[in-house]
Short mmCIF file of C-alpha atoms in Angstrom, two decimals:
data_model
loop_
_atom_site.label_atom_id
_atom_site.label_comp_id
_atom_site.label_asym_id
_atom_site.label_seq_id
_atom_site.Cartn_x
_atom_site.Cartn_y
_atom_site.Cartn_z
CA UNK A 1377 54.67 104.06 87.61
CA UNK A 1378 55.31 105.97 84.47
CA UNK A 1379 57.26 108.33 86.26
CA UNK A 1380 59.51 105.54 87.89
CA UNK A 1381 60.04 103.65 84.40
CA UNK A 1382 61.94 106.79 83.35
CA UNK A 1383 64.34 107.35 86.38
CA UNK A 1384 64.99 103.80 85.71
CA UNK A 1385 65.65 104.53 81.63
CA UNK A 1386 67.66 107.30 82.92
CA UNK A 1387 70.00 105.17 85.44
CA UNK A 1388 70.44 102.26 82.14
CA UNK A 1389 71.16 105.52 79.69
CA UNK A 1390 73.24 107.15 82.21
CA UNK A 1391 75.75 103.47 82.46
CA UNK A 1392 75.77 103.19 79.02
CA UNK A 1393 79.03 104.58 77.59
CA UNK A 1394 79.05 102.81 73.79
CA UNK A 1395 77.93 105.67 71.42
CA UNK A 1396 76.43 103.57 68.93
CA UNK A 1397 73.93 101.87 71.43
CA UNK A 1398 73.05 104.99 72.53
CA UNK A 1399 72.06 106.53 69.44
CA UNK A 1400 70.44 103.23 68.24
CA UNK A 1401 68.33 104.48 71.50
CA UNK A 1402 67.88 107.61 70.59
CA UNK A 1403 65.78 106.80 67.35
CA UNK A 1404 63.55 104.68 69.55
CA UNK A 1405 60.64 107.33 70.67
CA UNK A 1406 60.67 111.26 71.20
CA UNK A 1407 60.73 110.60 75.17
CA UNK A 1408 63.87 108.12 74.93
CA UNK A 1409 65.24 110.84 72.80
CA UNK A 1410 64.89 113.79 75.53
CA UNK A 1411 66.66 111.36 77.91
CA UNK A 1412 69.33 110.36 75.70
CA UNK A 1413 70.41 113.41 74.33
CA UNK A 1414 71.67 115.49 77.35
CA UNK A 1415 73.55 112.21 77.90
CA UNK A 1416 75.30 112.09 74.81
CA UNK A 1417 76.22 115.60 75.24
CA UNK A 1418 77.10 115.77 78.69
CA UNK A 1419 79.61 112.64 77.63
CA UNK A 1420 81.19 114.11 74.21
CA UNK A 1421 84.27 113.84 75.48
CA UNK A 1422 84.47 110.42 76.33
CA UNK A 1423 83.42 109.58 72.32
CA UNK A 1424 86.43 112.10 70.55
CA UNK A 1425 87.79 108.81 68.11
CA UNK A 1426 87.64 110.27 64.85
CA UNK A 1427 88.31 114.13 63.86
CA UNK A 1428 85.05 114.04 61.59
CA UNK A 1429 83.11 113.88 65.00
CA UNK A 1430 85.03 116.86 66.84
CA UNK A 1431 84.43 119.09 63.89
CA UNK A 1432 80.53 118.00 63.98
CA UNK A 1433 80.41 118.78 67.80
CA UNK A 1434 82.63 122.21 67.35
CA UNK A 1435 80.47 123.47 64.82
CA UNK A 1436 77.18 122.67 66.46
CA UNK A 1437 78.98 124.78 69.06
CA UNK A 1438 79.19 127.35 66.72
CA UNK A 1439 75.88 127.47 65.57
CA UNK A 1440 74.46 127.96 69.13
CA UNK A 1441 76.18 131.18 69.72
CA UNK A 1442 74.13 134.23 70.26
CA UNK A 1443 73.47 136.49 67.68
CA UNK A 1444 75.18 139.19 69.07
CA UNK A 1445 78.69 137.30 70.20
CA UNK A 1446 78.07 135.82 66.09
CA UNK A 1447 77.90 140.43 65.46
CA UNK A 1448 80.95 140.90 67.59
CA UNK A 1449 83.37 138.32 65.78
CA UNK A 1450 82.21 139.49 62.56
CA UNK A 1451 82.87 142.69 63.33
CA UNK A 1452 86.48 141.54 64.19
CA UNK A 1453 86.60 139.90 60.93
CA UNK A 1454 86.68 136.44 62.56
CA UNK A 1455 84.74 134.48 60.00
CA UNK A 1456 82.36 131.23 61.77
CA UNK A 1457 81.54 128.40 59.32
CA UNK A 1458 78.81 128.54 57.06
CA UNK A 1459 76.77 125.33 58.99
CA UNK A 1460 73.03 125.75 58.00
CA UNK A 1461 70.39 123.78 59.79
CA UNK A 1462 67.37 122.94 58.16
CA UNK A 1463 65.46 123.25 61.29
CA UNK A 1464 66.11 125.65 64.63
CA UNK A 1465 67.85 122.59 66.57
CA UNK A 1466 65.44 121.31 69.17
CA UNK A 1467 67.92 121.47 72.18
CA UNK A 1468 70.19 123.85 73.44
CA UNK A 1469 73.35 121.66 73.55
CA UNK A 1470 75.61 123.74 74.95
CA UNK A 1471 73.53 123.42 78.19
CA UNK A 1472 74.13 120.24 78.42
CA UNK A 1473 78.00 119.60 78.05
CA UNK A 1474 80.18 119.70 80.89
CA UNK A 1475 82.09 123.23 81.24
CA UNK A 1476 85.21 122.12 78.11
CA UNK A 1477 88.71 122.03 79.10
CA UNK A 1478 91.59 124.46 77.60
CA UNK A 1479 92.00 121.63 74.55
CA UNK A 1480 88.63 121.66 73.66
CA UNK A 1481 88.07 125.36 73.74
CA UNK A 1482 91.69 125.54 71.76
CA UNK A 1483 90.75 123.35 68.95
CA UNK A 1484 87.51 125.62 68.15
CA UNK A 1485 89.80 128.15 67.49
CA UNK A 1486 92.29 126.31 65.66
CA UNK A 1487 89.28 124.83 63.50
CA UNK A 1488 88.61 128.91 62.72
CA UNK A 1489 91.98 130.52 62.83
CA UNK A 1490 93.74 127.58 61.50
CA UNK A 1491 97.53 129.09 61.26
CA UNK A 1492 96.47 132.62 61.69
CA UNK A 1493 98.36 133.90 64.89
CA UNK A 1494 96.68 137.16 65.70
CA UNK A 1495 96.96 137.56 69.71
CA UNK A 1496 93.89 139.75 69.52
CA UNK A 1497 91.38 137.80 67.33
CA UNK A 1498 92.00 134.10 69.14
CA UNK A 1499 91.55 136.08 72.26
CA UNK A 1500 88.34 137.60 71.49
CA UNK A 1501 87.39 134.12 69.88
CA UNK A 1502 87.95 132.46 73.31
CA UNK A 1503 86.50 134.84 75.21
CA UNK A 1504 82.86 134.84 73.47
CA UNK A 1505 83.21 130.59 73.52
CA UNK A 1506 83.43 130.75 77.61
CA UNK A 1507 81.37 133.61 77.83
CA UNK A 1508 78.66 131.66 75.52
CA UNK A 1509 79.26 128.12 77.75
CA UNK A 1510 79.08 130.36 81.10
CA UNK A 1511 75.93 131.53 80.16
CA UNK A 1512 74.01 128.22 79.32
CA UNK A 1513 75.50 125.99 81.30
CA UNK A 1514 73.84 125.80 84.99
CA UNK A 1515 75.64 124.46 88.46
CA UNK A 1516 78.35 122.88 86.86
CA UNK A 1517 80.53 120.42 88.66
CA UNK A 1518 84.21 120.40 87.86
CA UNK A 1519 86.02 123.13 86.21
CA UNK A 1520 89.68 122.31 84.48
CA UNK A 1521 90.78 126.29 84.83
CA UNK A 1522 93.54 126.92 82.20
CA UNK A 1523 92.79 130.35 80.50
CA UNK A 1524 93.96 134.05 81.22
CA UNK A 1525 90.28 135.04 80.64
CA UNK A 1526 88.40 135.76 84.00
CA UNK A 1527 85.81 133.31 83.78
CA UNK A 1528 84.38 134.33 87.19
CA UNK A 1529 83.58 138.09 85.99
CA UNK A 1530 81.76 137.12 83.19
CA UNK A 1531 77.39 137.06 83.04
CA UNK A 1532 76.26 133.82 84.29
CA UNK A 1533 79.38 133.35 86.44
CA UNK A 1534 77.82 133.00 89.98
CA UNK A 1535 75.21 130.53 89.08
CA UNK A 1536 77.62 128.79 86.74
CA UNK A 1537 79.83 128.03 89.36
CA UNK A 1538 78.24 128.22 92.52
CA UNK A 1539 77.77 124.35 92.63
CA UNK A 1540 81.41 123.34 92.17
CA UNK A 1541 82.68 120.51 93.64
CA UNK A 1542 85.95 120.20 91.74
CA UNK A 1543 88.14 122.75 90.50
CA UNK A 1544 91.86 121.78 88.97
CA UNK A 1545 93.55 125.59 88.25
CA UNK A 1546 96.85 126.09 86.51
CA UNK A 1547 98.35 129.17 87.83
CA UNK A 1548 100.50 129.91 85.20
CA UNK A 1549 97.15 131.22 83.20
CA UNK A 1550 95.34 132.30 86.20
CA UNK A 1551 95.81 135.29 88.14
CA UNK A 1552 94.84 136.05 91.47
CA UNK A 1553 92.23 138.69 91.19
CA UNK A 1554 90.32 135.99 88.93
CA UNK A 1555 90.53 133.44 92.10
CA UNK A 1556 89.41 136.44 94.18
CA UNK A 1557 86.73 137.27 91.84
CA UNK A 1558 85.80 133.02 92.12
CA UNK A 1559 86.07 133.01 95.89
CA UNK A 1560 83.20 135.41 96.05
CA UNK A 1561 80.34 132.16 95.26
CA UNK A 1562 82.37 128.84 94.60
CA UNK A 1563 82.28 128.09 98.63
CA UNK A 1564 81.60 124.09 98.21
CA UNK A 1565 84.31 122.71 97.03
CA UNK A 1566 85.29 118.79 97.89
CA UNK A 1567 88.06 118.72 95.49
CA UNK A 1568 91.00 121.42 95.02
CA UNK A 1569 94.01 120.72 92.81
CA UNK A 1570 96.59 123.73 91.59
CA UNK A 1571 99.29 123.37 89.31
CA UNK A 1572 101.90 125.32 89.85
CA UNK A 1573 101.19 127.66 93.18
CA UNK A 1574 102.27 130.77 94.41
CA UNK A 1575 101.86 132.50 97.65
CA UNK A 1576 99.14 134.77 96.42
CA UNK A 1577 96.51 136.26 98.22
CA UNK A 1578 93.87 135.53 95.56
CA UNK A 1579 94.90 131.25 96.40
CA UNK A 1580 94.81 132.03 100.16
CA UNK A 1581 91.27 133.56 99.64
CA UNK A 1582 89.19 130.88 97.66
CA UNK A 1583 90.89 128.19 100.11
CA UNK A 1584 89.31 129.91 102.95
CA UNK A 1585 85.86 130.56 101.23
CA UNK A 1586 85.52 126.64 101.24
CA UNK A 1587 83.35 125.10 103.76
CA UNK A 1588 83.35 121.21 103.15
CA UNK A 1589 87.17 121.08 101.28
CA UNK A 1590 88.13 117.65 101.29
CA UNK A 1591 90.93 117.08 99.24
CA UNK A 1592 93.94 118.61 98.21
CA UNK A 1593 96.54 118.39 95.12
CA UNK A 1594 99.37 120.78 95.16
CA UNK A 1595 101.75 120.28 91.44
CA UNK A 1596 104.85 122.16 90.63
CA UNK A 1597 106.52 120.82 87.04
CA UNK A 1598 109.87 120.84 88.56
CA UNK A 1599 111.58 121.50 92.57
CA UNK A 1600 111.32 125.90 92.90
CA UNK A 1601 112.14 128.16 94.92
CA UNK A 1602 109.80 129.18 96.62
CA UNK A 1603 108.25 129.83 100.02
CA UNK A 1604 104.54 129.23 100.86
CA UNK A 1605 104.17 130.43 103.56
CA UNK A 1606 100.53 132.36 103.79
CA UNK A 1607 99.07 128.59 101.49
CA UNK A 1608 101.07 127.36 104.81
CA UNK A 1609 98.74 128.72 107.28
CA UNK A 1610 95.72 128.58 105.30
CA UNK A 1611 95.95 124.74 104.97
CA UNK A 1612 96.76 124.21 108.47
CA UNK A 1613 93.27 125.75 109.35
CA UNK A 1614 91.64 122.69 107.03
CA UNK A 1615 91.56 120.16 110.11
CA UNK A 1616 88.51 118.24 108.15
CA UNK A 1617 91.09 117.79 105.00
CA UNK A 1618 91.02 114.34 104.26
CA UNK A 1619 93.63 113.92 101.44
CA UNK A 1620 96.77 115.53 101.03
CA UNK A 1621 99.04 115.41 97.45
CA UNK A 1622 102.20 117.50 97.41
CA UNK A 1623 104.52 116.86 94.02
CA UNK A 1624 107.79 118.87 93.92
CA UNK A 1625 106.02 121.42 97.14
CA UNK A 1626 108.03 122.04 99.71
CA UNK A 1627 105.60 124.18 102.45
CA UNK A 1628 107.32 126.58 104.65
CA UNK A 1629 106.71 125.96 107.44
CA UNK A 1630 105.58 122.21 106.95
CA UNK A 1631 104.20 121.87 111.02
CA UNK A 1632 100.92 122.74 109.00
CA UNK A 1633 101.56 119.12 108.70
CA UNK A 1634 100.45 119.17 112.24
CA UNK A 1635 97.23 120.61 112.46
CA UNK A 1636 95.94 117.98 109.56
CA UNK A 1637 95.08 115.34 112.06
CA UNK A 1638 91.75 114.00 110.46
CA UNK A 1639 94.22 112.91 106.58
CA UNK A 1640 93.38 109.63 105.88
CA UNK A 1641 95.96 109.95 102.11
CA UNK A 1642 99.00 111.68 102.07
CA UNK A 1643 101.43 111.34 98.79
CA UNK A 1644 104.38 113.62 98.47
CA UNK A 1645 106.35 113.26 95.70
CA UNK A 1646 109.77 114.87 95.15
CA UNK A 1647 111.07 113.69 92.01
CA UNK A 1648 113.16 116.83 90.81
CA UNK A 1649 115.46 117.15 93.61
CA UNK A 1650 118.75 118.16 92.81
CA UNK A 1651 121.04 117.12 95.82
CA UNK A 1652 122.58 119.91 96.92
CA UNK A 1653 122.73 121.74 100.58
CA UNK A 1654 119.53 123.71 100.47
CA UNK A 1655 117.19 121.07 98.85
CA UNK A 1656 118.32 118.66 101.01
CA UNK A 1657 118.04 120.65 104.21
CA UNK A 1658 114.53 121.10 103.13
CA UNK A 1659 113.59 117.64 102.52
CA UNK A 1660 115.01 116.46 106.15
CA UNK A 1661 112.73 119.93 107.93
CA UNK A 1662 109.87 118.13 106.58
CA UNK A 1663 110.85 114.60 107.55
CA UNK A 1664 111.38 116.07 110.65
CA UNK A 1665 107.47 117.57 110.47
CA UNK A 1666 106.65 113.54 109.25
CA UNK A 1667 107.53 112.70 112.47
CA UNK A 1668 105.97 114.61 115.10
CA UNK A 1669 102.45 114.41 113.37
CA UNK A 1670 99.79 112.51 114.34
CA UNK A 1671 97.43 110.91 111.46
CA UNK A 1672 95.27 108.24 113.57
CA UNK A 1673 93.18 107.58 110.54
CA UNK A 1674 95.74 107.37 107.80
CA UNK A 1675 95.04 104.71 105.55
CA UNK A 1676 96.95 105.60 102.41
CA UNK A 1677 100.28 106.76 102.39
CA UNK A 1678 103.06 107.30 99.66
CA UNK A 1679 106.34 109.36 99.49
CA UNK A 1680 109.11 109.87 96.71
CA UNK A 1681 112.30 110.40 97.42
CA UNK A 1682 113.40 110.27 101.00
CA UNK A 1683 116.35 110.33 102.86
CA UNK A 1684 115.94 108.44 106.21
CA UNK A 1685 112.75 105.95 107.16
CA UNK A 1686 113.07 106.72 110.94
CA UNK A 1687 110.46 109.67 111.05
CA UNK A 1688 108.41 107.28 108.58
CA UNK A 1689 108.62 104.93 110.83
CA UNK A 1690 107.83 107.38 113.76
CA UNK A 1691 104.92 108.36 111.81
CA UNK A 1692 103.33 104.47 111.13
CA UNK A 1693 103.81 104.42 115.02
CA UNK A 1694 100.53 106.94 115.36
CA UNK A 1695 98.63 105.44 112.85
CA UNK A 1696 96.36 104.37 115.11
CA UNK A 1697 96.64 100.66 113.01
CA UNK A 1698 94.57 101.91 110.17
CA UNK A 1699 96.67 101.66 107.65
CA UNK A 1700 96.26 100.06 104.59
CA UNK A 1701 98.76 100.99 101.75
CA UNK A 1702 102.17 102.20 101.65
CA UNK A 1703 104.39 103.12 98.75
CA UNK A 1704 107.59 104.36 98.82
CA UNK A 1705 109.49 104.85 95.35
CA UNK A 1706 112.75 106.03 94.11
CA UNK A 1707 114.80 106.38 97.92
CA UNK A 1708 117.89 108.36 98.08
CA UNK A 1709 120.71 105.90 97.65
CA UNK A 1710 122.10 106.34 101.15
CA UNK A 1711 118.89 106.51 102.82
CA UNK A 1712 118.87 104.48 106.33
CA UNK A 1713 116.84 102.76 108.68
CA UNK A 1714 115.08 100.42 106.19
CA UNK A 1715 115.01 97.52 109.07
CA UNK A 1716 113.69 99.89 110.97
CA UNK A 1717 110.74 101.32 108.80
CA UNK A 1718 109.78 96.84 108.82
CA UNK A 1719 109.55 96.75 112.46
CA UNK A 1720 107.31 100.00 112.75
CA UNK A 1721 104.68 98.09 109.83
CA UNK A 1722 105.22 94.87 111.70
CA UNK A 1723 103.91 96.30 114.57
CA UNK A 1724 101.50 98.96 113.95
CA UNK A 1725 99.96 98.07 110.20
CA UNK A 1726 97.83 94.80 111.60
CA UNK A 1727 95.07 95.68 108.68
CA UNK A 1728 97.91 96.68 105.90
CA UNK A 1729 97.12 95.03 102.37
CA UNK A 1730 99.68 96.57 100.09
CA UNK A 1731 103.20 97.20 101.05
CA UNK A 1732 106.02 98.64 98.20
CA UNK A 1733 109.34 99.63 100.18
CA UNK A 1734 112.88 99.41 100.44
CA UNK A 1735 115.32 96.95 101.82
CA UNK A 1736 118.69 95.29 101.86
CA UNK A 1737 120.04 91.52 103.16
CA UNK A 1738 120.33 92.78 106.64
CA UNK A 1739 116.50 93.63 106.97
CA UNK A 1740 115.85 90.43 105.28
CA UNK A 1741 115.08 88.80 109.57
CA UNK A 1742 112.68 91.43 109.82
CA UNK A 1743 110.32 89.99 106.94
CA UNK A 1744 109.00 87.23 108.82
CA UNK A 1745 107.63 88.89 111.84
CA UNK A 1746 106.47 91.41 109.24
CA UNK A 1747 104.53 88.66 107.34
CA UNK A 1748 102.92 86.57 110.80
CA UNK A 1749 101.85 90.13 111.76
CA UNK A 1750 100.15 91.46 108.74
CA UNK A 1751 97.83 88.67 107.80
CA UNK A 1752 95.95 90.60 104.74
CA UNK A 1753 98.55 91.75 102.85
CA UNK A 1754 97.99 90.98 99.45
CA UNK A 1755 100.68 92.44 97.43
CA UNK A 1756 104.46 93.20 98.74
CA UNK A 1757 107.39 94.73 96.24
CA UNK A 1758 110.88 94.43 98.00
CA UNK A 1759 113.26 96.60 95.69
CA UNK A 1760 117.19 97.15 96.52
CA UNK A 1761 118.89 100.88 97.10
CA UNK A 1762 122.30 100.31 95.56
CA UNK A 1763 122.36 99.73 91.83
CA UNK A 1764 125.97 97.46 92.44
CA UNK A 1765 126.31 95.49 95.30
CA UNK A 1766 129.77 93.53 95.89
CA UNK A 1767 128.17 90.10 96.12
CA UNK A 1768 131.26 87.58 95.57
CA UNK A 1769 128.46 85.44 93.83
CA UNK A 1770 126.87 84.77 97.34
CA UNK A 1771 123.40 83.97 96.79
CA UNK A 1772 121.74 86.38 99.14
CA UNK A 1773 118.12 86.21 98.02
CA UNK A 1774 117.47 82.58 98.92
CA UNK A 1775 117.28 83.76 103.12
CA UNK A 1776 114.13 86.07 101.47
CA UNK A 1777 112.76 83.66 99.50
CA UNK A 1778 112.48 80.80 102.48
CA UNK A 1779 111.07 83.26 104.52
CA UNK A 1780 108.39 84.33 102.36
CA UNK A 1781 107.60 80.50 101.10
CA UNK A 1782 107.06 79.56 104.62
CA UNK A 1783 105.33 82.50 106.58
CA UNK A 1784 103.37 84.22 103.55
CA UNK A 1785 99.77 85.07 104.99
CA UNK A 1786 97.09 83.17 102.93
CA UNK A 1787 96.12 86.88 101.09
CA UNK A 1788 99.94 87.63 99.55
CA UNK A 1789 99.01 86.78 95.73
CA UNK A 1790 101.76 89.65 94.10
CA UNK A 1791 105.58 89.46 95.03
CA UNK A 1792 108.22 91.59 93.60
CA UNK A 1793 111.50 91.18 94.53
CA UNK A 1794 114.92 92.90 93.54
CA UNK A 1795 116.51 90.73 90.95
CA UNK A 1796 119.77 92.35 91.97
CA UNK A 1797 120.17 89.68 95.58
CA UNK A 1798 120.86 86.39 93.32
CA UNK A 1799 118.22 83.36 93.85
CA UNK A 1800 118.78 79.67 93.36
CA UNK A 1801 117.00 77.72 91.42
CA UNK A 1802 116.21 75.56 94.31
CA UNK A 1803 114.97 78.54 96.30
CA UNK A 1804 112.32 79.63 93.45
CA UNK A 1805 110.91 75.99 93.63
CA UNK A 1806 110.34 76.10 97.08
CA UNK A 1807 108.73 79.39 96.75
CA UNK A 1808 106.46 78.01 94.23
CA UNK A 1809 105.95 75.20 95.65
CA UNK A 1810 104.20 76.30 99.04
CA UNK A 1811 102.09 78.77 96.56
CA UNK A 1812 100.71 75.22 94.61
CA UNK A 1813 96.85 75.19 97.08
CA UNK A 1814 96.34 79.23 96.19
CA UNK A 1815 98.81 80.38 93.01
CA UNK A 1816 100.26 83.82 92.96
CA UNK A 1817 98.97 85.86 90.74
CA UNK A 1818 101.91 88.21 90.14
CA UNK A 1819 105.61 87.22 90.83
CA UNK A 1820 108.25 89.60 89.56
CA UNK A 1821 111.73 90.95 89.74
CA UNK A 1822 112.73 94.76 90.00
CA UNK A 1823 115.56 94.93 87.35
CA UNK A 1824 118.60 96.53 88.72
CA UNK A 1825 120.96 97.48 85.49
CA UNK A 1826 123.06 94.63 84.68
CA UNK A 1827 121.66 91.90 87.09
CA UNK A 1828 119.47 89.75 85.80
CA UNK A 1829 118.14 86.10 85.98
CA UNK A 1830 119.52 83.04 84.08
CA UNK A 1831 117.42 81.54 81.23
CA UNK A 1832 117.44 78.40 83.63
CA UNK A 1833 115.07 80.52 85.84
CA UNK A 1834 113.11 81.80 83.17
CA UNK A 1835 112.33 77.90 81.98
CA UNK A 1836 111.55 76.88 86.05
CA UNK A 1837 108.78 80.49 86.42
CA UNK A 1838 107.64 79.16 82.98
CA UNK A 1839 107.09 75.72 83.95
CA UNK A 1840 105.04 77.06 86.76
CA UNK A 1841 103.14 79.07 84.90
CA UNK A 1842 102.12 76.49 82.33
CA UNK A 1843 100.76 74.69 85.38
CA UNK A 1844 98.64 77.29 86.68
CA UNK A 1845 100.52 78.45 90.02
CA UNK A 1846 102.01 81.85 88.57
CA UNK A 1847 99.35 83.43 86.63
CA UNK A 1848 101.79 86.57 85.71
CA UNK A 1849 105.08 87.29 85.08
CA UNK A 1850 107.28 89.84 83.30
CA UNK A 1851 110.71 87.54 84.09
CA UNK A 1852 109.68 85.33 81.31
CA UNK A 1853 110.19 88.23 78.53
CA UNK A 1854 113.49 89.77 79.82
#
């Protein structure tokens, strides 16, 4: 029973994220003490408010290294703190904290150095600080990998990191002997993101070593040039991959796409495309890929920056009716098929609860089938392409606004429409109005440069939120 009351203290301790109540805790009894303490330490980084507390933790740090990394800065004339303790402490801390990220690392230094800019010194500084943290800390979990230093040749290293379930690597600071050297014993990863790839063979090798790889992020800072092909093959032979982020990656060849059949999230972002002949022949090879995959179990799916919705809408065809959210941001002006990309989700996306897309007056007769057919959508955003449209102060959005105030499943709670279509005030009451037996909790308008809404809308979303049928809106403050 004893034994049971603990796991349970541990479980409480373990929720509790307010530092205060845990250190009123920790003063309560020398057993609540050895629970609470790895705790707080494992969670530092959650508590950094006040600079007072990082130079506490950093110099407790400090005081834990071993004598002889203490001999080997000294004798580098790098000069630790004078922190005295009256007492050996009672814990090794350092075993305790998760593995520290690049910032953490780089403000021990800075707390040392200060402005002193000697390559050589804050070099040897880090290394002894990962070197001391890979040798105490046991089966860690995640790894943030931004350092030249090669963390996986250093003692400790195999039983440091032989448990790792996530590892985020910048390669700009990593070279690819070090991911070599890592492939060797991190073989359980569920989690892989790199910043900034390259085609190199030390990449290629730890995504191979992993056995259970579930997830994938793939970051470039900007659109390069570069081919990928080798990370190209290598992904394709992760069938049991289960989420897939690209941001500014175009893989050569993208039919890897292909072999990825098991993806239940996709999200490819390309947000630094310049428009010129070779990016865009790029972007339409892997639309092209888009559409002659099969992902019967996707569930989550979002893509910026496209240029057509027909291979989208190809793709929603063989989702096997699984899925559940789709986002699509920031579309190439001209881009075309929008009605088209409606019809696919009106058909194939039965279970769909979130839906953010494109569309223009034309695709407005496609909303309604789109609405009786996906009965638990909960939240829909209908922006506009074109920035300007030539409206001869028609009022286009009312045709939108009667469709959704008469065939809106029961679920649909969050609208956002384009302001840029023009609404009546007649056809925002009768919006409202058939929301008055379950409110909407969200009702916006995508602002589209000069359009805007009259302050005689404004007063009618106001009056309906004063009587409890809107809960939000951001068209009141615009």
């Amino acid at each position: 029973m004893e034994k049971l009351n603990l796991d349970c203290f541990v479980i409480i301790f373990n929720e509790l994220r307010d530092k205060k109540s845990l250190h009123s805790c920790l003063l309560v009894n020398k057993e609540w003490c050895h629970l609470i303490v790895p705790i707080l330490w494992k969670n530092f980084f959650y508590y950094e408010e006040i600079e007072e507390d990082k130079t506490i933790f950093y110099n407790t740090i400090l005081s834990l290294l071993s004598s002889s990394t203490k001999q080997i800065l000294n004798d580098n004339d790098i000069k630790l703190p004078l922190t005295k303790f009256l007492k050996p402490p009672l814990f090794n801390y350092i075993s305790f904290c998760k593995f520290p990220k690049y910032d953490i690392v780089n403000g021990i230094i800075s707390m040392i150095l200060k402005n002193n800019n000697n390559h050589d010194k804050r070099y040897l500084l880090e290394q002894e600080i990962y070197k001391s943290f890979i040798i105490q800390c046991k089966n860690i979990k995640e790894l943030y990998w931004k350092t030249s230093q090669p963390l996986p040749l250093f003692p400790g290293a195999s039983t440091c990191f032989s448990q790792l379930h996530k590892l985020n690597i910048n390669l700009d600071y990593v070279n690819s002997n070090s991911l070599q050297e890592m492939a060797k014993y991190c073989k359980s990863l569920n989690e892989l993101s790199v910043r900034n790839p390259k085609d190199s063979t030390g990449l290629i090798s730890l995504i191979d070593a992993q056995k259970n790889l579930k997830e994938i992020f793939l970051y470039s800072i900007k659109f390069r040039e570069r081919t990928y092909e080798k990370l190209s093959n290598t992904l394709s032979r992760k069938v049991n991959l289960l989420k897939l982020e690209l941001s500014n990656i175009i893989i050569i060849p993208p039919s890897f796409l292909k072999s990825l059949i098991n993806l239940t999230t996709i999200y490819i972002f390309f947000n630094e495309v310049d428009e010129q002949d070779d990016d865009i022949k790029k972007i339409k090879e892997f639309q092209r890929c888009l559409a002659i995959s099969e992902f019967p179990n996707l569930q989550f799916l979002s893509i910026y920056w496209l240029l057509s919705f027909k291979e989208l809408a190809k793709l929603i065809e063989k989702t096997n009716e699984n899925l559940l959210h789709l986002d699509i941001y920031n579309t190439h002006r001209n881009v075309k098929n929008t009605g088209m990309l409606i019809i696919s989700i009106a058909n194939n996306c039965p279970k769909i609860k979130t839906l953010r897309t494109y569309i223009e007056p034309k695709d407005f007769i496609y909303v309604k089938s789109l609405l009786l057919n996906c009965k638990y959508l909960e939240v829909v955003k209908f922006d506009s392409l074109y920035a300007f449209i030539n409206l001869n102060d028609n009022i286009l959005g009312d045709e939108l606004l009667n469709i959704l105030a008469e065939f809106s499943p029961k679920f649909l709670t969050n609208i956002t429409i384009s302001a840029i279509w023009k609404y009546s005030i007649d056809g925002f009451i009768r919006l409202f109005e058939s929301y008055k037996e379950r409110n909407l909790r969200h009702f916006n308008l995508c602002k589209n440069y000069d359009y805007d809404i009259t302050e005689d809308h404004k007063v009618i979303i106001k009056k309906y939120i004063d009587e409890g049928i809107i809960r939000n809106s951001t068209c009141t403050f615009y």
